[in-house]
PDB file of C-alpha atoms in Angstrom:
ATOM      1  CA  UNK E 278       0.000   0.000   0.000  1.00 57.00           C
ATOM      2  CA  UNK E 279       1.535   3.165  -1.210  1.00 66.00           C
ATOM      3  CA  UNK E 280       1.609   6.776   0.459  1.00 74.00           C
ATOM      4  CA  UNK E 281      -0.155   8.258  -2.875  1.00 74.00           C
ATOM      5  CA  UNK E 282      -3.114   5.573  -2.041  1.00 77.00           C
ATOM      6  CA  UNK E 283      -3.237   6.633   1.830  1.00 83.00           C
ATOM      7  CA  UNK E 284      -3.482  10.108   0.900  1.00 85.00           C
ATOM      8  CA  UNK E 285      -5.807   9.783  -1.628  1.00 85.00           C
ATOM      9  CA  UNK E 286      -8.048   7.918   1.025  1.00 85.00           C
ATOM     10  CA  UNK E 287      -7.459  10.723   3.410  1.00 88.00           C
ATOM     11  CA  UNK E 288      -8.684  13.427   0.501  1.00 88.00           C
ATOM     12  CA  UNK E 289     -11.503  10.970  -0.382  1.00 86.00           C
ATOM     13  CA  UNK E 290     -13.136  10.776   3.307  1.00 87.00           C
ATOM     14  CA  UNK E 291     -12.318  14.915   4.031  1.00 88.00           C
ATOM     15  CA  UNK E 292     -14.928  15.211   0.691  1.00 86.00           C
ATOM     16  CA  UNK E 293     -17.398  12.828   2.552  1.00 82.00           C
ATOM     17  CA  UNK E 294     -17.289  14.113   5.794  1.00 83.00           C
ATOM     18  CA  UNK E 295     -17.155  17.717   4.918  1.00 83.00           C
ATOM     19  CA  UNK E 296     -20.085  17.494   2.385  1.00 83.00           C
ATOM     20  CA  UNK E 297     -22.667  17.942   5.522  1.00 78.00           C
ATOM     21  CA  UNK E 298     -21.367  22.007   4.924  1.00 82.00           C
ATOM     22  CA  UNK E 299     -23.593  21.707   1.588  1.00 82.00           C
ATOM     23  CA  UNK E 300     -26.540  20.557   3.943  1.00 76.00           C
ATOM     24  CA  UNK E 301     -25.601  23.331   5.956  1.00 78.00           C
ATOM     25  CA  UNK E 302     -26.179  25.531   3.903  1.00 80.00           C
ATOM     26  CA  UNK E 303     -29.312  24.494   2.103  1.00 73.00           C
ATOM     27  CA  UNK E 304     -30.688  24.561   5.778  1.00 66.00           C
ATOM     28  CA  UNK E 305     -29.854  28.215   5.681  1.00 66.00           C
ATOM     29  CA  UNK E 306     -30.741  29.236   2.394  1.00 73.00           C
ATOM     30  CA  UNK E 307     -33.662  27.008   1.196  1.00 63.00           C
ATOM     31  CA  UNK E 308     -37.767  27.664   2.977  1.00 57.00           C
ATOM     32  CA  UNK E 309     -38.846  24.133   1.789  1.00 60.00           C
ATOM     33  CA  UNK E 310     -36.965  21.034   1.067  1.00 57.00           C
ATOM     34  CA  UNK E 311     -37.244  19.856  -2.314  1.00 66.00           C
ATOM     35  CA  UNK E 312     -38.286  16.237  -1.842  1.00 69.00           C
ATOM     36  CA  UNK E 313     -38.121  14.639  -5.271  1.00 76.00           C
ATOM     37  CA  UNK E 314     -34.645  15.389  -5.014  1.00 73.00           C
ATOM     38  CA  UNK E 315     -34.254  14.432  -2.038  1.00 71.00           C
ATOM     39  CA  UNK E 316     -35.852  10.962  -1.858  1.00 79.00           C
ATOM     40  CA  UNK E 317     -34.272  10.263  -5.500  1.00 81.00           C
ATOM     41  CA  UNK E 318     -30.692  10.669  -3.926  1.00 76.00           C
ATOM     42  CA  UNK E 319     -31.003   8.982  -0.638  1.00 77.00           C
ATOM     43  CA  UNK E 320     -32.343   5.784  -2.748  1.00 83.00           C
ATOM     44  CA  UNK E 321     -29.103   6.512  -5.511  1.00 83.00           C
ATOM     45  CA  UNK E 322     -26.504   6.346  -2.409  1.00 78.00           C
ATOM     46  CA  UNK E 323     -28.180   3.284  -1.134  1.00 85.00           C
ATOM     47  CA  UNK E 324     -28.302   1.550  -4.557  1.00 87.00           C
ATOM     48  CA  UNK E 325     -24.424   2.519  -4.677  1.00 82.00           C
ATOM     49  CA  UNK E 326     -24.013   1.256  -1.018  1.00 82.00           C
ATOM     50  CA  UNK E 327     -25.985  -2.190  -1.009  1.00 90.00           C
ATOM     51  CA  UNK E 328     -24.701  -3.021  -4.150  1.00 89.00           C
ATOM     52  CA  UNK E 329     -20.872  -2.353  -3.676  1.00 83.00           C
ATOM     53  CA  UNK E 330     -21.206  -4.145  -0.303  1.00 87.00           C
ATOM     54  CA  UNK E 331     -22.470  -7.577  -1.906  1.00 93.00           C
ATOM     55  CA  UNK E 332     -21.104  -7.708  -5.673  1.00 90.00           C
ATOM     56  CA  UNK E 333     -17.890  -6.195  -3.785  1.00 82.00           C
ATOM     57  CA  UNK E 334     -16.757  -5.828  -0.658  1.00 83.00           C
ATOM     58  CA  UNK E 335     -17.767  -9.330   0.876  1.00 92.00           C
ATOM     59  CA  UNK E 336     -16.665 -11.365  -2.242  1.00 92.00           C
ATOM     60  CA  UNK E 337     -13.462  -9.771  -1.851  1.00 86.00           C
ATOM     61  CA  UNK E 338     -13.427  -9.736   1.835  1.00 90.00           C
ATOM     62  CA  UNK E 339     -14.202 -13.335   1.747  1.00 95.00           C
ATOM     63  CA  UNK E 340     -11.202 -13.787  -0.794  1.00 93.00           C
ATOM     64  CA  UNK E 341      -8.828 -12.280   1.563  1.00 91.00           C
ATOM     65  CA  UNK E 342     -10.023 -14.488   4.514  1.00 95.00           C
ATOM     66  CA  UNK E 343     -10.423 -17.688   2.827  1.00 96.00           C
ATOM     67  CA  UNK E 344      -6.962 -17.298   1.473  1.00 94.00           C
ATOM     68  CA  UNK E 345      -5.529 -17.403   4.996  1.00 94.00           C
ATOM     69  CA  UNK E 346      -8.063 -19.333   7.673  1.00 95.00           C
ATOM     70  CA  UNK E 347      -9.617 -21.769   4.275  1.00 96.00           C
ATOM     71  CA  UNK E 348     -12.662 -22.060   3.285  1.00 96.00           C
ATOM     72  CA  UNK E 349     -15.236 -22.895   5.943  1.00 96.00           C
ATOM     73  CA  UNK E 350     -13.224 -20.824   8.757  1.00 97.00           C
ATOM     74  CA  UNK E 351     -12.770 -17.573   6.118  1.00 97.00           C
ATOM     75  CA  UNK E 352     -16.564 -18.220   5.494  1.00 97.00           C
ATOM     76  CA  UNK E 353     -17.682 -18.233   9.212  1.00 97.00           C
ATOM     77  CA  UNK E 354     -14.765 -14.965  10.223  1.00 97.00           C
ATOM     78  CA  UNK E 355     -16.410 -12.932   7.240  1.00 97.00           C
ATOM     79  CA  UNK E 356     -20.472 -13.505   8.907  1.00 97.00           C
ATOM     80  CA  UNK E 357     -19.178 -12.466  11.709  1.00 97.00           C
ATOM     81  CA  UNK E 358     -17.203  -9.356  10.796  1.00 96.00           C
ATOM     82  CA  UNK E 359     -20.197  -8.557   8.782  1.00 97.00           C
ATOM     83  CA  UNK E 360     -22.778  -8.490  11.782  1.00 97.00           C
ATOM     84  CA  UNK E 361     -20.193  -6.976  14.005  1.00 95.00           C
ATOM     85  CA  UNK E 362     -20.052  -4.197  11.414  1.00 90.00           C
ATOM     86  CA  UNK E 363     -24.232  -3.888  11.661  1.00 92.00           C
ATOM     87  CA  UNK E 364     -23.970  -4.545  15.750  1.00 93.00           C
ATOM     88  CA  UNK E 365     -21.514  -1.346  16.072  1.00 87.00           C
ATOM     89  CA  UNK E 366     -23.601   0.878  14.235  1.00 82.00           C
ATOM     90  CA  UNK E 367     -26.697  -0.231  15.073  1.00 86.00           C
ATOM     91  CA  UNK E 368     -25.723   0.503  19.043  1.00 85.00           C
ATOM     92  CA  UNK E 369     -24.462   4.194  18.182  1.00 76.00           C
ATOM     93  CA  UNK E 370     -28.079   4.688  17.163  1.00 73.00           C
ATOM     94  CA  UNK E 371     -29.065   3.250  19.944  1.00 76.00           C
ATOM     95  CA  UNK E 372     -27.320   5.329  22.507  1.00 72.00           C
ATOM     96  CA  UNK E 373     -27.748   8.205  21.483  1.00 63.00           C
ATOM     97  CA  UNK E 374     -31.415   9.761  21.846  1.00 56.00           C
ATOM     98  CA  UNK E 375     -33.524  10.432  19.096  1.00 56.00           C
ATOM     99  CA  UNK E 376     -33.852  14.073  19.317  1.00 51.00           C
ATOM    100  CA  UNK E 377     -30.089  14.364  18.894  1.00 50.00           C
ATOM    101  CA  UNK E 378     -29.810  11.322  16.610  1.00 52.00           C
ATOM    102  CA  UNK E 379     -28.228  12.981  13.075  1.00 50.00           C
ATOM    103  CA  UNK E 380     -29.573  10.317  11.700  1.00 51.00           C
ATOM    104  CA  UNK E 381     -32.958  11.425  11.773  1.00 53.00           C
ATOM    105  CA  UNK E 382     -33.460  13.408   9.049  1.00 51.00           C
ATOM    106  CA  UNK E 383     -35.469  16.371   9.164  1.00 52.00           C
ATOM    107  CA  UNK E 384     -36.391  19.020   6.164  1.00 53.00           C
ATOM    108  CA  UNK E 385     -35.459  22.377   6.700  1.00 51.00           C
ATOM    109  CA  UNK E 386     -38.908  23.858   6.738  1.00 51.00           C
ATOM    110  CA  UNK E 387     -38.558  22.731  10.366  1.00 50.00           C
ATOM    111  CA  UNK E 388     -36.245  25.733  10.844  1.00 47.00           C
ATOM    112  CA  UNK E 389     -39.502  27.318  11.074  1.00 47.00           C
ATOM    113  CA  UNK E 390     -41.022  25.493  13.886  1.00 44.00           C
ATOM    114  CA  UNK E 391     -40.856  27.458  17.025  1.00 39.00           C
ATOM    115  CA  UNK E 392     -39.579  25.063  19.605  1.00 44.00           C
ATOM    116  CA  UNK E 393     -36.061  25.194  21.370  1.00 43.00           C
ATOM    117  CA  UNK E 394     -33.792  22.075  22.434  1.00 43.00           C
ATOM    118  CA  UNK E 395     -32.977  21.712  26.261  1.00 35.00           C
ATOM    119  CA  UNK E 396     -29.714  20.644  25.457  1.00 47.00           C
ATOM    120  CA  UNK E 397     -26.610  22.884  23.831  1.00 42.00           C
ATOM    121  CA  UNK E 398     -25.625  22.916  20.093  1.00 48.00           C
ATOM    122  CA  UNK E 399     -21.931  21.300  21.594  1.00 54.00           C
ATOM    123  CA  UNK E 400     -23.964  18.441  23.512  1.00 53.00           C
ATOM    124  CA  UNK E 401     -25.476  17.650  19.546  1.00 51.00           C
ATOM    125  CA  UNK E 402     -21.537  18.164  18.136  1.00 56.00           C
ATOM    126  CA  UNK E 403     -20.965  15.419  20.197  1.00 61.00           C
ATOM    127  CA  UNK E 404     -23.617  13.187  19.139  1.00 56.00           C
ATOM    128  CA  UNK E 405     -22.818  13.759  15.644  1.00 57.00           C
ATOM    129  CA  UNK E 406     -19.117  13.303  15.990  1.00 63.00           C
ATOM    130  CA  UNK E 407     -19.634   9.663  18.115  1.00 64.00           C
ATOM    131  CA  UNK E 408     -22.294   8.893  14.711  1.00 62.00           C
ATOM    132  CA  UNK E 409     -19.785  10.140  12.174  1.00 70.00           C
ATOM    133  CA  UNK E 410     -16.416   7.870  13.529  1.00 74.00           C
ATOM    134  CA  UNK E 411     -17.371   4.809  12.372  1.00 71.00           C
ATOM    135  CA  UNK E 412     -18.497   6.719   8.712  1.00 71.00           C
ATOM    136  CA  UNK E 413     -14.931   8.121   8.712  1.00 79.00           C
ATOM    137  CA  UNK E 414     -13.137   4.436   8.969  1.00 77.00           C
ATOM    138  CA  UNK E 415     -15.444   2.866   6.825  1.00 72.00           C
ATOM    139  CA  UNK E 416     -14.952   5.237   4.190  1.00 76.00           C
ATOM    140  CA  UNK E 417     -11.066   5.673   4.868  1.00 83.00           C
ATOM    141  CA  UNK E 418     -10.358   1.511   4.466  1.00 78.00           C
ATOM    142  CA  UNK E 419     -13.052   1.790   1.559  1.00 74.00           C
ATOM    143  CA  UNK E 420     -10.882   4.350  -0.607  1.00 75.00           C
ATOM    144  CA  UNK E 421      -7.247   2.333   0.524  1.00 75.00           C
ATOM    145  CA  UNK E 422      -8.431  -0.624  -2.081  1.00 68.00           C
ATOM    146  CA  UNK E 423      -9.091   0.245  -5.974  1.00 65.00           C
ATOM    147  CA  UNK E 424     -10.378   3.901  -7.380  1.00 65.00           C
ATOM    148  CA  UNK E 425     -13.588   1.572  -8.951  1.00 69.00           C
ATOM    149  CA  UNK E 426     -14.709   1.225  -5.651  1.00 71.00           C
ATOM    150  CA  UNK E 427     -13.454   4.403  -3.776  1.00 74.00           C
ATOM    151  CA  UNK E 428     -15.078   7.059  -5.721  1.00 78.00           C
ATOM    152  CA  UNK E 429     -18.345   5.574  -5.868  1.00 76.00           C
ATOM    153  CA  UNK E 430     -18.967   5.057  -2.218  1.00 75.00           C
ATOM    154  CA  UNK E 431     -17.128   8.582  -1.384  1.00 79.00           C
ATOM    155  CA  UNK E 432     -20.201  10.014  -3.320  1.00 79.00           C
ATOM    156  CA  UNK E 433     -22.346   7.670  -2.128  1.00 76.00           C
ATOM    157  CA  UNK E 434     -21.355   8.843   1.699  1.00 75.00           C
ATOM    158  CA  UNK E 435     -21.456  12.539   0.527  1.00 80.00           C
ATOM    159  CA  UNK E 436     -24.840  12.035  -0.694  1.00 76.00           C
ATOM    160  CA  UNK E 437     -25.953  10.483   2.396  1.00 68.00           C
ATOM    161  CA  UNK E 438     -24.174  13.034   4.492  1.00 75.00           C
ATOM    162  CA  UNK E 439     -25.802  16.352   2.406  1.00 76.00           C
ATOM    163  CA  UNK E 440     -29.456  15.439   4.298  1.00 66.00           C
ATOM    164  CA  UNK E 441     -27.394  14.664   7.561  1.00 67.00           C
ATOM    165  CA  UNK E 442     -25.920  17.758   7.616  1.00 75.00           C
ATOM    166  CA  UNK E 443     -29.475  19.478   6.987  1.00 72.00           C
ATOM    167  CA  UNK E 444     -31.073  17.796  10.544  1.00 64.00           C
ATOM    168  CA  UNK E 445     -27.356  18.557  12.071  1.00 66.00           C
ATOM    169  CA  UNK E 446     -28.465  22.166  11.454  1.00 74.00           C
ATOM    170  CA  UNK E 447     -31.483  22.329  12.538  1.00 68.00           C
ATOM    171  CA  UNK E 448     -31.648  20.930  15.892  1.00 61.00           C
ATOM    172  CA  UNK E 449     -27.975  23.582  16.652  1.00 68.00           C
ATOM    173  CA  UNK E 450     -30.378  26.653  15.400  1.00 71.00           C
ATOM    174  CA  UNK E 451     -32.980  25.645  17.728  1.00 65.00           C
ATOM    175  CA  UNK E 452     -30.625  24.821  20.345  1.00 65.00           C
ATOM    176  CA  UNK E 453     -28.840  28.412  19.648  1.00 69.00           C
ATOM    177  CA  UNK E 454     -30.885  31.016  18.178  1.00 70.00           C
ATOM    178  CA  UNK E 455     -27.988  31.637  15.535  1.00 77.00           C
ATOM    179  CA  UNK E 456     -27.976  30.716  12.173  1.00 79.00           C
ATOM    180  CA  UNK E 457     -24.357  30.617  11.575  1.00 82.00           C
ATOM    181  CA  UNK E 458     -23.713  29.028  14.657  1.00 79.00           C
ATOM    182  CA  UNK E 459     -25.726  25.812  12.483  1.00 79.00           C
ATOM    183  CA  UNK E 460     -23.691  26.140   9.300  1.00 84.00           C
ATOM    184  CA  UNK E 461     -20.340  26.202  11.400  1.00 83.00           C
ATOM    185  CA  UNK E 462     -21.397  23.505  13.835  1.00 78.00           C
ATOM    186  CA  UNK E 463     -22.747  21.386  11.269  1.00 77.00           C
ATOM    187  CA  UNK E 464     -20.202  21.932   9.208  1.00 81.00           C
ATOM    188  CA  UNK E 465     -17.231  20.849  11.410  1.00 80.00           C
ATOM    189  CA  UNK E 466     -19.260  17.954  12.951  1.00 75.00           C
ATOM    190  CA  UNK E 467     -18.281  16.321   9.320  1.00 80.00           C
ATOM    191  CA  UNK E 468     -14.522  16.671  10.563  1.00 83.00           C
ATOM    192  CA  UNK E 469     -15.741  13.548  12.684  1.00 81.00           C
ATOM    193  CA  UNK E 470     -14.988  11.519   9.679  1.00 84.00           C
ATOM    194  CA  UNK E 471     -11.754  12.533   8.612  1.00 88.00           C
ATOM    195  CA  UNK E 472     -11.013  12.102  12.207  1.00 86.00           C
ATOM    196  CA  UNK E 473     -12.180   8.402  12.335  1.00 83.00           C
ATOM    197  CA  UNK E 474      -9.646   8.223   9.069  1.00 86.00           C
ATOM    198  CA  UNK E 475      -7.013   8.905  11.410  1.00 88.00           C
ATOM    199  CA  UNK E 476      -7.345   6.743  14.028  1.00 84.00           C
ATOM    200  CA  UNK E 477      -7.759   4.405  11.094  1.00 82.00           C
ATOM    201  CA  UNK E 478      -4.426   4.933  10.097  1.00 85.00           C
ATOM    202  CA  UNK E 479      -2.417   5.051  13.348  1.00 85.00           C
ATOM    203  CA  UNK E 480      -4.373   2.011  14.695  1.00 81.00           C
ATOM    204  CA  UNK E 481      -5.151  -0.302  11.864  1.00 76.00           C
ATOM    205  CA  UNK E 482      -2.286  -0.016   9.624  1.00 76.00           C
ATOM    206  CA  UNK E 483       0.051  -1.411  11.953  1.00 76.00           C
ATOM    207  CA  UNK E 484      -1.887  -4.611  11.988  1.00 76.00           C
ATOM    208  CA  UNK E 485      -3.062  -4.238   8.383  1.00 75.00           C
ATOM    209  CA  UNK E 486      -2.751  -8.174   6.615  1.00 82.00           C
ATOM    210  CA  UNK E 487      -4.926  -9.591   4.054  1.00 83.00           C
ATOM    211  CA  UNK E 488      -6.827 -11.125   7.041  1.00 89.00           C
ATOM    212  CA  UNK E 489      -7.384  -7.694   8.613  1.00 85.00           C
ATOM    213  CA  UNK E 490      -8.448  -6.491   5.154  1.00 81.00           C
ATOM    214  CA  UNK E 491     -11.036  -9.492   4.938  1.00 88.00           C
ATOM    215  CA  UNK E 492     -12.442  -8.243   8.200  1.00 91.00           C
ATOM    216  CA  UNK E 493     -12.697  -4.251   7.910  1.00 84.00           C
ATOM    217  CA  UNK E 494     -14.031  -5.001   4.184  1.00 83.00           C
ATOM    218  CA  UNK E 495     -16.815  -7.388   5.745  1.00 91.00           C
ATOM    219  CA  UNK E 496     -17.511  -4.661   8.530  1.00 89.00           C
ATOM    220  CA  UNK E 497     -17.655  -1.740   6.317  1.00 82.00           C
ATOM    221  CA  UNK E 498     -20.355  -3.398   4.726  1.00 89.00           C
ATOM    222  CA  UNK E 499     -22.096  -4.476   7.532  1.00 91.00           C
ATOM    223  CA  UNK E 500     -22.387  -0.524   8.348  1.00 85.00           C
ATOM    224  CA  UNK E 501     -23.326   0.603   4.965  1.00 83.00           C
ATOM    225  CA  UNK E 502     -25.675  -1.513   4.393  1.00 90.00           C
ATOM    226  CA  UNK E 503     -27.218  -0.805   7.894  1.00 89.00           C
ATOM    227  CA  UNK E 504     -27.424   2.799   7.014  1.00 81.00           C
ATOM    228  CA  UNK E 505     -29.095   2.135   3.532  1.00 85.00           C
ATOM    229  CA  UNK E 506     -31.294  -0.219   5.614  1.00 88.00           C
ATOM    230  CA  UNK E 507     -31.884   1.511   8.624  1.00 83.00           C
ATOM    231  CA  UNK E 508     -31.821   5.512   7.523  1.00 77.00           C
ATOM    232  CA  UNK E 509     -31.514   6.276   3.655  1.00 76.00           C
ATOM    233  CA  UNK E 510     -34.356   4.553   2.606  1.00 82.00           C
ATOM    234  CA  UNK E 511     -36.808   4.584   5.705  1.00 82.00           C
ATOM    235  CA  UNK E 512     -36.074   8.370   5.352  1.00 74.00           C
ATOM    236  CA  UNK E 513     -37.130   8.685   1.870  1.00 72.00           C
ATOM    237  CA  UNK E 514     -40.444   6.889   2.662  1.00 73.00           C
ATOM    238  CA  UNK E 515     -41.084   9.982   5.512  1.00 71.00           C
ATOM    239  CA  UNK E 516     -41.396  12.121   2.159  1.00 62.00           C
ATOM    240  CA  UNK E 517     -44.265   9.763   0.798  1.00 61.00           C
ATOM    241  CA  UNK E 518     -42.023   9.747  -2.166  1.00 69.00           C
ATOM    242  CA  UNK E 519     -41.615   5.647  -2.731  1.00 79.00           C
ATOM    243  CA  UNK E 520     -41.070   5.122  -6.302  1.00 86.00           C
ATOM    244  CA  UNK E 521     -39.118   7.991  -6.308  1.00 87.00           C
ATOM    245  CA  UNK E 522     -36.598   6.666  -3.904  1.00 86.00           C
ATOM    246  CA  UNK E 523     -36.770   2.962  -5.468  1.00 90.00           C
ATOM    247  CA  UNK E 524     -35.983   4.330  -8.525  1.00 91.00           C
ATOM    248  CA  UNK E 525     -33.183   6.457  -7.337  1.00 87.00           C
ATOM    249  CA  UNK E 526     -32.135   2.988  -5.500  1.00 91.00           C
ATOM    250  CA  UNK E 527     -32.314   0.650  -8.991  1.00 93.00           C
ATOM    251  CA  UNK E 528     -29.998   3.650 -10.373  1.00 90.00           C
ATOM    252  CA  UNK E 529     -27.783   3.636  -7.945  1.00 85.00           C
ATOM    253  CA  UNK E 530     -27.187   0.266  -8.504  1.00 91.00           C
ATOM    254  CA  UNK E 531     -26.898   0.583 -11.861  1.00 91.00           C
ATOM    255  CA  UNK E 532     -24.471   3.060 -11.840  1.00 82.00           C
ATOM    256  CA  UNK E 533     -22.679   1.046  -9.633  1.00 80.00           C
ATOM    257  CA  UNK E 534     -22.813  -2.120 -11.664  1.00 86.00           C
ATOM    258  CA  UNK E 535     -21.534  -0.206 -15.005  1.00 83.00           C
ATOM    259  CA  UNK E 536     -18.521   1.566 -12.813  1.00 72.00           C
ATOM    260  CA  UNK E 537     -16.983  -1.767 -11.801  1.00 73.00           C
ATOM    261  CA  UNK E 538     -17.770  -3.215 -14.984  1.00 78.00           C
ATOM    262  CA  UNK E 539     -15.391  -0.811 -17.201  1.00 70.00           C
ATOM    263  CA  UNK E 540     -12.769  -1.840 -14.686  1.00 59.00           C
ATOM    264  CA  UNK E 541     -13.248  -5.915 -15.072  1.00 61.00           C
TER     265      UNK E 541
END
């Protein structure tokens, strides 16, 4: 593993995590959230995500592992790795209350609602930050393997984190009272992932062998696919926009199918 393919995975997961700034800012700017759009791209980043993780990650996860424990104990470390990877995530959710769950998205005509938060814009930083790790690692090993892969899922996370950033926002302006207090709040609560990238690198890369890389692979999809699962599309379905967001979802896919394709 070169240093041109670590720093590229550094650049790729600073794009990710920073894109909640655009959400940011459409929570600022925009009075009504435009949900065709909306709905069509959370399905497209869960088509991208679902599909890398199975026609992908776990076949080449499952190479990796196979290669060193054989067949039926590479087999059995991969399940495993995969539900951890869906276990982790799914227990950030869990602890961390709904109100200040990022992860619940919101539109930003709910700027307008007059109600205030008991707890502090820094209190939801936090929340954000402990939600975004795990993002930040998964998308940091993602981008160390081939660009085929990397770029699609770094869009596919900056997608997913453009809404995020958008019901970042707008729990921190009723928290605060200040606009700009959102954007800048919101925005550095994406530093969160380049963040988990680090600790990534300083922690993982020591130990980094092709059964390590069988096991992050396998976990990374566990959590994507959780988050298509789990947030993307159940959000989409809030907007009462269904076909909308399965479409978006069979595109996604498709895109994603065609991308690795040129690169068989």
């Amino acid at each position: 593993m070169t240093e041109q393919n670590i720093l590229l995975a550094f650049i790729l997961t600073a794009i990710a995590g920073l894109s909640t700034g655009i959400g940011s800012l459409i929570a600022l700017i925009a009075k009504h959230t435009n949900t065709k759009f909306l709905c069509a791209s959370l399905g497209f980043s869960a088509g991208i995500m679902l599909y890398v993780s199975f026609m992908e990650m776990m076949p080449q996860g499952k190479l990796e592992l196979v290669s060193v424990y054989g067949e039926k104990m590479g087999t059995l470390y991969l399940i495993l790795a995969f539900f951890a990877g869906i276990a982790l995530i799914n227990m950030i959710d869990f602890a961390i209350p709904k109100s200040l769950n990022p992860h619940e998205i919101q539109g930003v005509e709910d700027m307008d609602k007059k109600r205030s938060l008991k707890r502090t814009g820094i209190v939801v930083a936090l929340s954000i930050a402990i939600h975004n790790f795990p993002e930040g690692i998964a998308t940091f090993t993602s981008a160390l393997g081939s660009l085929d892969v990397a770029i699609p899922i770094t869009i596919a996370i900056a997608i997913h984190n453009i809404p995020e950033g958008i019901a970042v926002a707008v729990p921190i302006y009723h928290a605060t009272g200040s606009r700009k207090k959102a954007f800048w709040l919101s925005f550095a609560s994406g530093l969160a992932e380049p963040f988990g990238a680090l600790i990534a690198y300083f922690f993982l890369m020591q130990f980094w062998t092709p059964a390590m890389n069988g096991i992050i692979l396998a976990a990374v999809s566990g959590i994507m696919v959780f988050i298509s699962l789990d947030e993307l599309l159940p959000s989409a379905e809030k907007y009462g926009k269904h076909h909308i967001s399965i479409m978006g979802l069979v595109a996604g896919m498709l895109v994603m199918a065609f991308s690795l394709y040129l690169f068989v």
